[in-house]
PDB file of C-alpha atoms in Angstrom:
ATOM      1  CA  UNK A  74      28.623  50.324  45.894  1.00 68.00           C
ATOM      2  CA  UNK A  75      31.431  50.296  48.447  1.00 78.00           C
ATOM      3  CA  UNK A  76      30.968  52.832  51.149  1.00 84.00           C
ATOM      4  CA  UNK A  77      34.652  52.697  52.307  1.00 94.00           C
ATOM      5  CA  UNK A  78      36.472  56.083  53.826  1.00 96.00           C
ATOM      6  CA  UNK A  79      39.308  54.549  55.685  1.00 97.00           C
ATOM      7  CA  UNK A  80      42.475  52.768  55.368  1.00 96.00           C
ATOM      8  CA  UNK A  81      46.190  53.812  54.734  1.00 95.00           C
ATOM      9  CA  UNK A  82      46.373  57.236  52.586  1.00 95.00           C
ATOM     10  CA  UNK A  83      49.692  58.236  51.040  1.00 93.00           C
ATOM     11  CA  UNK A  84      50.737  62.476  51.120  1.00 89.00           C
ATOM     12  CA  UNK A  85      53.155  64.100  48.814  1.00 84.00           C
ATOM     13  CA  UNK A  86      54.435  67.244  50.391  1.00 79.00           C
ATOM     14  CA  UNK A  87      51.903  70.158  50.822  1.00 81.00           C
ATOM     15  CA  UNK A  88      49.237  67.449  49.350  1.00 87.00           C
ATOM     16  CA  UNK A  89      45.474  68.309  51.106  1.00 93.00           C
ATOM     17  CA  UNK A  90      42.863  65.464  51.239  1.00 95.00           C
ATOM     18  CA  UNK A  91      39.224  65.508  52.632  1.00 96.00           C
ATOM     19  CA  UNK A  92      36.955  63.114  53.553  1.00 96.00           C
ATOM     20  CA  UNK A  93      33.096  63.389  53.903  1.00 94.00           C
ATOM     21  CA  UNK A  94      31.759  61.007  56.173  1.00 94.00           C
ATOM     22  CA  UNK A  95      27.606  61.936  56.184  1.00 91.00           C
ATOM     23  CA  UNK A  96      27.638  65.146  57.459  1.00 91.00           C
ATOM     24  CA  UNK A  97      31.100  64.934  58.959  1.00 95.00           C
ATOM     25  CA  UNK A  98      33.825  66.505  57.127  1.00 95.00           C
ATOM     26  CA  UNK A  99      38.196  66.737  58.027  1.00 96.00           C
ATOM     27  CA  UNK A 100      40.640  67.974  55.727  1.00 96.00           C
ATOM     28  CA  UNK A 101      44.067  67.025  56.316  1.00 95.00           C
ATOM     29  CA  UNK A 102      47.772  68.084  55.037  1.00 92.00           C
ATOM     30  CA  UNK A 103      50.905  66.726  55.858  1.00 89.00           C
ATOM     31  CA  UNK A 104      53.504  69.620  56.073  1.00 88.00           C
ATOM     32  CA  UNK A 105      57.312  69.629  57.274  1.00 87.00           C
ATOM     33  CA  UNK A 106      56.882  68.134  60.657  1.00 87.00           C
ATOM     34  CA  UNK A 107      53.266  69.024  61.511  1.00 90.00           C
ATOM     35  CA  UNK A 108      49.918  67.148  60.514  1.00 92.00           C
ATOM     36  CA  UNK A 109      47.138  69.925  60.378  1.00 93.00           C
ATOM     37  CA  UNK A 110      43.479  68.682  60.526  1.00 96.00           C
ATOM     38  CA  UNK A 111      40.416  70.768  59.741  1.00 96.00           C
ATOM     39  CA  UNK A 112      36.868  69.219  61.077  1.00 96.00           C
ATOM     40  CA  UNK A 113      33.473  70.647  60.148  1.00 93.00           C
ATOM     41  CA  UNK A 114      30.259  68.978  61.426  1.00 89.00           C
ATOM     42  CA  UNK A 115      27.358  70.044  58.942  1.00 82.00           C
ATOM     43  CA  UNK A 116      24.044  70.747  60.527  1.00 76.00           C
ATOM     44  CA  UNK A 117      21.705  67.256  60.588  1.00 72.00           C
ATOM     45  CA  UNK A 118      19.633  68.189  57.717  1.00 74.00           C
ATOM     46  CA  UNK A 119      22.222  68.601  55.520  1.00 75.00           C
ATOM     47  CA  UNK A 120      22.684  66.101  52.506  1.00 75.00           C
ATOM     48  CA  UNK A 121      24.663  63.485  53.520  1.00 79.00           C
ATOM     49  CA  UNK A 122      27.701  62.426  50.783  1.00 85.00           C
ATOM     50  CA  UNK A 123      30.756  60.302  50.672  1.00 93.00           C
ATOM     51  CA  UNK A 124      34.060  61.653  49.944  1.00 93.00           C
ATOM     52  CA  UNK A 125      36.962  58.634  50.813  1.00 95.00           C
ATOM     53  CA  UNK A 126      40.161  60.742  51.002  1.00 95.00           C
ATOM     54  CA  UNK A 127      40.797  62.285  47.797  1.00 94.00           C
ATOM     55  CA  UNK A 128      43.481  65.228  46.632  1.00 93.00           C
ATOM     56  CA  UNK A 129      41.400  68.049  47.138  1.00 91.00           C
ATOM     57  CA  UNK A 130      42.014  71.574  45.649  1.00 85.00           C
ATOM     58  CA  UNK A 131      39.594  73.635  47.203  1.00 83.00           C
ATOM     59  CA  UNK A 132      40.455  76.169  49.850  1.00 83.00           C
ATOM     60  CA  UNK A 133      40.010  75.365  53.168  1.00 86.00           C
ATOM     61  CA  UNK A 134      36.628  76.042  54.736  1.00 85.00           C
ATOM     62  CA  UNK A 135      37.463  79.248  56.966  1.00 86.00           C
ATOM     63  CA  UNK A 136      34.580  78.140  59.595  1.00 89.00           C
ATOM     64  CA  UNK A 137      36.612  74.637  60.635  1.00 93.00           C
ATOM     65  CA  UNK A 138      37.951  73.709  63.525  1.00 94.00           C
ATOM     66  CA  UNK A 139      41.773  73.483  63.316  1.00 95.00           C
ATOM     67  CA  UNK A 140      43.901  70.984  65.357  1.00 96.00           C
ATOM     68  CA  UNK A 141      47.768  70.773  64.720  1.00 95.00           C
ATOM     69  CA  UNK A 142      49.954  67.709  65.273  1.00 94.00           C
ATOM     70  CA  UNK A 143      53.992  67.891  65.609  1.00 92.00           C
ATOM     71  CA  UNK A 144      55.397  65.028  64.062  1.00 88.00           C
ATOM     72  CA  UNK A 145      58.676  63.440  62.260  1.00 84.00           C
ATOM     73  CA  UNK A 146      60.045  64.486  59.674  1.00 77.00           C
ATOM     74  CA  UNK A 147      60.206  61.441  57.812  1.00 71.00           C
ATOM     75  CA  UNK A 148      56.955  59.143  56.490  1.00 73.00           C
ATOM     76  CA  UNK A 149      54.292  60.884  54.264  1.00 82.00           C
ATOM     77  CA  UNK A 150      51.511  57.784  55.620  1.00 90.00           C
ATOM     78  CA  UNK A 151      48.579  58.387  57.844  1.00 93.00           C
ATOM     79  CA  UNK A 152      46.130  55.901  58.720  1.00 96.00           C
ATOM     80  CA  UNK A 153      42.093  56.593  59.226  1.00 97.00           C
ATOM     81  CA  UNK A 154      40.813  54.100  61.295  1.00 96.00           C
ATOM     82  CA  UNK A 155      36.692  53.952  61.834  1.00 97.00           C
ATOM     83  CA  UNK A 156      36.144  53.145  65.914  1.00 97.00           C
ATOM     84  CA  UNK A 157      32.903  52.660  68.427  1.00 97.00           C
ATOM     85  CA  UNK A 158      32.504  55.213  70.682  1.00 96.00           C
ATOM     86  CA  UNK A 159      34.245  56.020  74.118  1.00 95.00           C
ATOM     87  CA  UNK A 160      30.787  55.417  76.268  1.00 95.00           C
ATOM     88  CA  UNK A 161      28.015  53.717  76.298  1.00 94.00           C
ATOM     89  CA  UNK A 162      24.848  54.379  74.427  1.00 95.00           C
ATOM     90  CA  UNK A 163      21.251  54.751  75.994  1.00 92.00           C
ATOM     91  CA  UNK A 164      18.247  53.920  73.336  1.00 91.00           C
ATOM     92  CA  UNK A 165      14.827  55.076  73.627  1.00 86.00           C
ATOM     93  CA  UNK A 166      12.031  52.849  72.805  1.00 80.00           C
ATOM     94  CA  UNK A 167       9.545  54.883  71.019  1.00 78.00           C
ATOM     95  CA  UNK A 168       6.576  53.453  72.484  1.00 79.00           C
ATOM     96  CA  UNK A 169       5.894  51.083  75.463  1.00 77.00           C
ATOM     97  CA  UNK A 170       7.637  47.973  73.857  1.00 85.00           C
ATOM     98  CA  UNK A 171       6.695  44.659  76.786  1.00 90.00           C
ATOM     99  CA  UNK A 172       9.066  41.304  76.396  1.00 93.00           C
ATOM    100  CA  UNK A 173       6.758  39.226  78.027  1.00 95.00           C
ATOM    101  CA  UNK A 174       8.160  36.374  80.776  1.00 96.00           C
ATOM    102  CA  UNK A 175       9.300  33.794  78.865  1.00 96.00           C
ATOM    103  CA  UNK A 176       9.659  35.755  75.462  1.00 96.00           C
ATOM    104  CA  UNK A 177      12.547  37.113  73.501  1.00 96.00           C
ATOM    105  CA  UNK A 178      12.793  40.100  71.029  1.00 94.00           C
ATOM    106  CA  UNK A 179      15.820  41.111  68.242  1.00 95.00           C
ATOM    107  CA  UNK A 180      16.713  44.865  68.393  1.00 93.00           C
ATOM    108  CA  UNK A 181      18.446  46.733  65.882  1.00 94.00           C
ATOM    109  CA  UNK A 182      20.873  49.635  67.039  1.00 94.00           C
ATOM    110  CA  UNK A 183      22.635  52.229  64.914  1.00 94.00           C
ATOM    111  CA  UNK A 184      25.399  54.256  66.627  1.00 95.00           C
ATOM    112  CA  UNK A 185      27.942  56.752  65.328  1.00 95.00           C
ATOM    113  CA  UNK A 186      31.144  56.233  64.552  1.00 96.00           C
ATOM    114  CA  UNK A 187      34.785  57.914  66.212  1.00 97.00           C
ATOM    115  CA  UNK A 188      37.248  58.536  63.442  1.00 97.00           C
ATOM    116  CA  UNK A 189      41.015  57.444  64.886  1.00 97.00           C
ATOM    117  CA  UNK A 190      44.372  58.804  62.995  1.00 96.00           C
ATOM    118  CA  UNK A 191      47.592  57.211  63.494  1.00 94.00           C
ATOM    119  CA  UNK A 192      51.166  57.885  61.638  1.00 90.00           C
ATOM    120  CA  UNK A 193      52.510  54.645  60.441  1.00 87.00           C
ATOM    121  CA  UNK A 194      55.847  52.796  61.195  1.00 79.00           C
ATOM    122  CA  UNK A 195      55.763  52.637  63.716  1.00 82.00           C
ATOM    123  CA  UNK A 196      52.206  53.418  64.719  1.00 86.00           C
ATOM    124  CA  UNK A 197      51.836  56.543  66.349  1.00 89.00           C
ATOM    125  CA  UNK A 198      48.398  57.655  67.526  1.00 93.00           C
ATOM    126  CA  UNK A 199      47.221  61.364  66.687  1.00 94.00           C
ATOM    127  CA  UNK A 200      43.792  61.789  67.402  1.00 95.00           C
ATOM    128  CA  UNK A 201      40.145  60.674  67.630  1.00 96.00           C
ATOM    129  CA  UNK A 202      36.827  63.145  66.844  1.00 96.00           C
ATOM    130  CA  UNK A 203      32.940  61.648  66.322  1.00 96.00           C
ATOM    131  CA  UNK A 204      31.247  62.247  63.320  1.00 95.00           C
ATOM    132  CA  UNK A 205      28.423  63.298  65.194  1.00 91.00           C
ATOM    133  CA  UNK A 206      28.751  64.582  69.066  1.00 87.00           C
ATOM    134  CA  UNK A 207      25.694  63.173  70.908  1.00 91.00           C
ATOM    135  CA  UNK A 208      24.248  65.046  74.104  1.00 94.00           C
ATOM    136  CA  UNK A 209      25.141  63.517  77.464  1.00 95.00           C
ATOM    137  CA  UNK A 210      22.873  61.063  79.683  1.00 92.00           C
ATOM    138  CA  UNK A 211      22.581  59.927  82.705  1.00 90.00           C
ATOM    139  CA  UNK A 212      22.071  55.881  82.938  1.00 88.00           C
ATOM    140  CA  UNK A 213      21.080  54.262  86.459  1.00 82.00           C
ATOM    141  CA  UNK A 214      18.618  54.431  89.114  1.00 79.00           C
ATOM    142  CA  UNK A 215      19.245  57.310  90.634  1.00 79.00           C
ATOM    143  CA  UNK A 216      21.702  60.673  90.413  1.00 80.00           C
ATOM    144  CA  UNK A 217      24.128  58.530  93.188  1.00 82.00           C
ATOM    145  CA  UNK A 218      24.098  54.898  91.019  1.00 82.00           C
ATOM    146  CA  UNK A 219      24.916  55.190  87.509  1.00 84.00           C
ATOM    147  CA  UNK A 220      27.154  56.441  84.685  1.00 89.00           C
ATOM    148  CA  UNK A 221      27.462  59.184  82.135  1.00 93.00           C
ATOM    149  CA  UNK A 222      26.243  57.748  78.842  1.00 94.00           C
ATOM    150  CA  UNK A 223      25.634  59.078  75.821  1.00 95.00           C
ATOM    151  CA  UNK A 224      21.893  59.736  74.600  1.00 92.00           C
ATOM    152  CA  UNK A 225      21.024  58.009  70.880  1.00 89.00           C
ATOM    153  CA  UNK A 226      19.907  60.487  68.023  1.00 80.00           C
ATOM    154  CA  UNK A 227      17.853  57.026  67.162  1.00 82.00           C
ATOM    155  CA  UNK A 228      15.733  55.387  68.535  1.00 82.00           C
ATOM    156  CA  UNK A 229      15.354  51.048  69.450  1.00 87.00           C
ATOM    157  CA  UNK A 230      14.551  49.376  66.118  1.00 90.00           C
ATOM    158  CA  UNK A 231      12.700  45.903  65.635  1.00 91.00           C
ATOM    159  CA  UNK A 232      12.750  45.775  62.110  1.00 93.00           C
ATOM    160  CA  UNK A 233      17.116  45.990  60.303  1.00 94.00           C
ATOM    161  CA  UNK A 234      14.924  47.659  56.982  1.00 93.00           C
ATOM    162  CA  UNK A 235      14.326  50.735  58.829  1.00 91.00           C
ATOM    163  CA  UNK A 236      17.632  51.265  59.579  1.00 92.00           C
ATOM    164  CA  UNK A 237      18.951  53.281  57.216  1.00 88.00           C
ATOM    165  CA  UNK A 238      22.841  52.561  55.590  1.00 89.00           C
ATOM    166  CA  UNK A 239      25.046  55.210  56.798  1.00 91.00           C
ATOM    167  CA  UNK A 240      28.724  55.281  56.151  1.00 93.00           C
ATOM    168  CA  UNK A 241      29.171  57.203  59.529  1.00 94.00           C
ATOM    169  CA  UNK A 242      27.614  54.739  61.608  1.00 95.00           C
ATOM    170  CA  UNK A 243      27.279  50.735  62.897  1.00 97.00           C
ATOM    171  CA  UNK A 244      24.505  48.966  63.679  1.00 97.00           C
ATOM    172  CA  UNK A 245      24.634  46.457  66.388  1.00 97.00           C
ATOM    173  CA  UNK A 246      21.754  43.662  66.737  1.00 97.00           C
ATOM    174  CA  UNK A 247      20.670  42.913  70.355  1.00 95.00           C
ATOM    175  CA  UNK A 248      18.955  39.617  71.447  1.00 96.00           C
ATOM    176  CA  UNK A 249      16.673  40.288  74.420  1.00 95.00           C
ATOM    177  CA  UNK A 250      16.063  37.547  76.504  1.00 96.00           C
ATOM    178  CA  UNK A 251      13.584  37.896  79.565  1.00 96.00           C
ATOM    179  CA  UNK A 252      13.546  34.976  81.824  1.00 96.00           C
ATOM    180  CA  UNK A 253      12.248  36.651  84.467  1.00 94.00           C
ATOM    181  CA  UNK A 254       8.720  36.263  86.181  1.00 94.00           C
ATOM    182  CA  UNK A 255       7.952  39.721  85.471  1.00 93.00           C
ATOM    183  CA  UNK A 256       7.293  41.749  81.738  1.00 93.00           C
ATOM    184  CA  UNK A 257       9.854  43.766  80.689  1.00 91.00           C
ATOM    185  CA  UNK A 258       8.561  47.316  79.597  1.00 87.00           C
ATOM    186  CA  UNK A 259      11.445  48.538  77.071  1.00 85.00           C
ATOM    187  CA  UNK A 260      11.942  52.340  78.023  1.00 83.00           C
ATOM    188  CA  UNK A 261      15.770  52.447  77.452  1.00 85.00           C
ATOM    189  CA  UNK A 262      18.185  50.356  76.726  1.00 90.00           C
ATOM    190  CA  UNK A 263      21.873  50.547  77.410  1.00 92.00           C
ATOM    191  CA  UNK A 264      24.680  49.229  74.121  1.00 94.00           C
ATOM    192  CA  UNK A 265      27.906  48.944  75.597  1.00 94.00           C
ATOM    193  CA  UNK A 266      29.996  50.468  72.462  1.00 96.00           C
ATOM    194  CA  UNK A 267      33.589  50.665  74.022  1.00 96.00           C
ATOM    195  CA  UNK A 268      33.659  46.654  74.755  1.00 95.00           C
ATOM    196  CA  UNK A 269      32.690  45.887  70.986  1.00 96.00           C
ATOM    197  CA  UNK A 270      34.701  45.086  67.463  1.00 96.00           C
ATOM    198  CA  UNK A 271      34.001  46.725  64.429  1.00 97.00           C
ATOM    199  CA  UNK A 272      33.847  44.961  61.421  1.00 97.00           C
ATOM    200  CA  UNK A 273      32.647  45.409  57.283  1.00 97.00           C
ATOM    201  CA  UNK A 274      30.809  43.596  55.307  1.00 96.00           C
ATOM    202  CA  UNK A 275      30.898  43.395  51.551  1.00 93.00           C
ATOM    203  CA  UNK A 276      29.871  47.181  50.786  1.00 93.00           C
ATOM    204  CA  UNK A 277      31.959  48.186  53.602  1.00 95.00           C
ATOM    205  CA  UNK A 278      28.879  48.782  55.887  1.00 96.00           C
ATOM    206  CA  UNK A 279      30.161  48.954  59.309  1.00 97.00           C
ATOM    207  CA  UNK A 280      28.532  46.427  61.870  1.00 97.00           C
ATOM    208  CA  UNK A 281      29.453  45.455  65.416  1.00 97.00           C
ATOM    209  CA  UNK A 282      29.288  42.009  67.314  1.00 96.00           C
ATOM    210  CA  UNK A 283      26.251  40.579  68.174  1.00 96.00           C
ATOM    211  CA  UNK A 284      25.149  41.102  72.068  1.00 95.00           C
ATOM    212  CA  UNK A 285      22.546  38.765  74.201  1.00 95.00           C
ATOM    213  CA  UNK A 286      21.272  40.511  77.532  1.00 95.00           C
ATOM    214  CA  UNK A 287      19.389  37.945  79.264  1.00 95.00           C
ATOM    215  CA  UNK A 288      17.099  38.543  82.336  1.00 94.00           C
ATOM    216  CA  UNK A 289      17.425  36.247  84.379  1.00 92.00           C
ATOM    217  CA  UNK A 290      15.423  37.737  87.703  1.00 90.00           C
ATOM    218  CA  UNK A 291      12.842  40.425  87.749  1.00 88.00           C
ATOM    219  CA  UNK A 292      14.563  44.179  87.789  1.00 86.00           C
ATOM    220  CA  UNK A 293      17.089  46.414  85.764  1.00 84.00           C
ATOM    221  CA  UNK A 294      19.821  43.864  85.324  1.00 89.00           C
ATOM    222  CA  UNK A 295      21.192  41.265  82.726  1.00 92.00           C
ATOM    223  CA  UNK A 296      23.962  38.683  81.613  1.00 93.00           C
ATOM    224  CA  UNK A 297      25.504  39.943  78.632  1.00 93.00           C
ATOM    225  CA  UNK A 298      27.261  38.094  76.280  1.00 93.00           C
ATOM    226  CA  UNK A 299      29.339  38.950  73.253  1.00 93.00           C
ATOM    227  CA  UNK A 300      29.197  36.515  70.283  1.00 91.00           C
ATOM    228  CA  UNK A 301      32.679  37.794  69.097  1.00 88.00           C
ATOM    229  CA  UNK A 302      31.317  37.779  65.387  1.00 92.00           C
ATOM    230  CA  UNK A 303      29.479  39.781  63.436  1.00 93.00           C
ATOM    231  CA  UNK A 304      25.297  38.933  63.203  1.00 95.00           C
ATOM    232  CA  UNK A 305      24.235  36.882  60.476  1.00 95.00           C
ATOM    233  CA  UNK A 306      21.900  39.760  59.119  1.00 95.00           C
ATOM    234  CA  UNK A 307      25.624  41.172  57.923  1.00 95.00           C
ATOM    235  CA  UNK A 308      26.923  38.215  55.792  1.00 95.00           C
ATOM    236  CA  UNK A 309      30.367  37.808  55.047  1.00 95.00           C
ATOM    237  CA  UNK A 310      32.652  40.381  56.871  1.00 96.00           C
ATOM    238  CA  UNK A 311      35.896  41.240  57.863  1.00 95.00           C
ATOM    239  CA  UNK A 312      36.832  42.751  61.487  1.00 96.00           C
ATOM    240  CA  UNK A 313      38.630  46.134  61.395  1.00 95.00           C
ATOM    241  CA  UNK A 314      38.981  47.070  64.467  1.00 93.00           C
ATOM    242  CA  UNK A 315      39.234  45.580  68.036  1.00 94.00           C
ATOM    243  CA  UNK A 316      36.764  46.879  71.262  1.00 95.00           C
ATOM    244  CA  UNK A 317      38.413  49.551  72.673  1.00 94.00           C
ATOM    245  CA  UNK A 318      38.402  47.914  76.554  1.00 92.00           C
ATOM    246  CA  UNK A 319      37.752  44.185  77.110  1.00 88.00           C
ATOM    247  CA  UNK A 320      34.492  43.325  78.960  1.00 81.00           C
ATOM    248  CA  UNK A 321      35.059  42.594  82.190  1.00 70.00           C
ATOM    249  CA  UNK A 322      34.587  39.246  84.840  1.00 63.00           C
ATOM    250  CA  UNK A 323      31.347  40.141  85.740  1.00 63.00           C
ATOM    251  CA  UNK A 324      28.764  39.442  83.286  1.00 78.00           C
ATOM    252  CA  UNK A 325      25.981  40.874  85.291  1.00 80.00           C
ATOM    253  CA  UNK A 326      25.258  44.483  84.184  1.00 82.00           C
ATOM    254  CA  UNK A 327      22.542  47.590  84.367  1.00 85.00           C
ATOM    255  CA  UNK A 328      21.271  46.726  81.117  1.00 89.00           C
ATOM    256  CA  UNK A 329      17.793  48.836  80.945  1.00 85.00           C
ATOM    257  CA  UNK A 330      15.819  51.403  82.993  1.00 70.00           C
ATOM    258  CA  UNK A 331      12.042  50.229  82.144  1.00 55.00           C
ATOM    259  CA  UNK A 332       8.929  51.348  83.646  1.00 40.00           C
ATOM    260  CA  UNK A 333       9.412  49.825  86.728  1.00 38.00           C
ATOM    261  CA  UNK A 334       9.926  52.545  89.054  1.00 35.00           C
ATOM    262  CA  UNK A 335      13.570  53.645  87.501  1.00 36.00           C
ATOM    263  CA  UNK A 336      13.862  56.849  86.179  1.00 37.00           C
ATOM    264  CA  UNK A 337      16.845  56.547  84.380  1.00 39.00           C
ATOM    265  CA  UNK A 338      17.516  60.301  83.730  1.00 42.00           C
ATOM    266  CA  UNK A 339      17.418  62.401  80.955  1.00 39.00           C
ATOM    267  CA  UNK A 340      18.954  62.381  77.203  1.00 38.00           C
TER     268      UNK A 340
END
């Protein structure tokens, strides 16, 4: 069963559609000149559903957020676009996790997903809102060294069944490399979201690139490398949506905080 919410969605004047993405939920009309979007986030323990778009006739939920767009007059097409998010993500490792020196280790990472509008013909962007908002972090060795991340609602996975199949989320499969003479305690782990593609496999489940961190010399940093496809764990798939910044010259980044004396801050 196809879990598909975006694409290219025709209005007829005055004409209201909603989506449900899990427990994210926008309602959009098209009126003379103006786009008006309504966003509701449900709380977590709501059920999630699946609603891709469709006429709705129900009122408008008075509790939603309302954001207003001036636009042309002309063109009745708007175009939902699924997109990583605009930081990086810190995973947690549940419990002390070691890579031994010489040893490798697959993760499997589920992040949320932005939801991007755009008018069409010519592409005009409108906005961008997460399905879910995740908490702010702090990633690096210290309050002065670092960025602001955000913190994963889930946790490092080692096993792709116990992720579960979200339609408001990817899942990204990290190869862990540690040639290093040292262990590598897993404590957190840093998934740089903005430098990767998005792409669908054959139910429309949402998957990014595969990334290899490789440590190379005892500490906090590794070589990353993109594969620029999707993992093999996805089968076929088509991309749908390019990284929203290219990674940069220098391969060498802060790709964990372990156990070994960094604290890594909160989230």
């Amino acid at each position: 069963m196809s879990t598909r919410w975006w694409g290219k969605f025709t209005f007829e004047p005055g004409h209201l559609r909603h989506w449900q993405v899990g427990t994210f939920a926008m309602w959009i009309t098209r009126l003379p000149r103006e786009v008006r979007l309504v966003t509701r986030s449900m709380p977590e323990d709501a059920p999630t559903r699946l609603i891709p778009g469709t006429v709705a006739t129900e009122a408008l939920p008075e509790d939603g957020e309302v954001t207003r767009f001036g636009v042309p007059q002309s063109g009745s097409t708007l175009e939902v676009l699924p997109r990583t998010a605009d930081r990086a993500f810190i995973f947690k490792s549940q419990n002390t996790f070691m890579v031994p020196p010489g040893g490798e280790v697959k993760a499997y990472m589920s992040s949320p997903i932005w939801v991007g509008l755009q008018l069409t013909g010519p592409v005009r962007p409108l906005h961008e809102v997460a399905t879910y908002r995740p908490s702010d972090t702090w990633f690096g060795p210290s309050t002065l060294e670092g960025e602001l991340a955000y913190a994963a609602r889930t946790s490092v996975r080692f096993n792709l069944e116990n992720v579960p199949v979200e339609p408001s989320r990817a899942v990204t499969v990290v190869r862990i490399v540690n040639q290093a003479a040292t262990a590598l305690p897993l404590a957190r782990l840093r998934l740089p979201l903005p430098q990767l593609s998005l792409y669908a496999d054959g139910v429309d489940r949402l998957w990014t690139e595969s990334v290899i961190l490789n440590r190379r010399h005892d500490g906090d940093f590794a070589e990353i490398k993109l594969t620029r496809k999707p993992p093999e764990e996805a089968g076929s798939c088509h991309k749908i949506g390019p990284p929203r910044e290219e990674l940069g010259r220098h391969s060498l980044i802060r790709s964990f905080t372990s156990l070994l004396g960094l604290s890594g801050g909160q989230g």
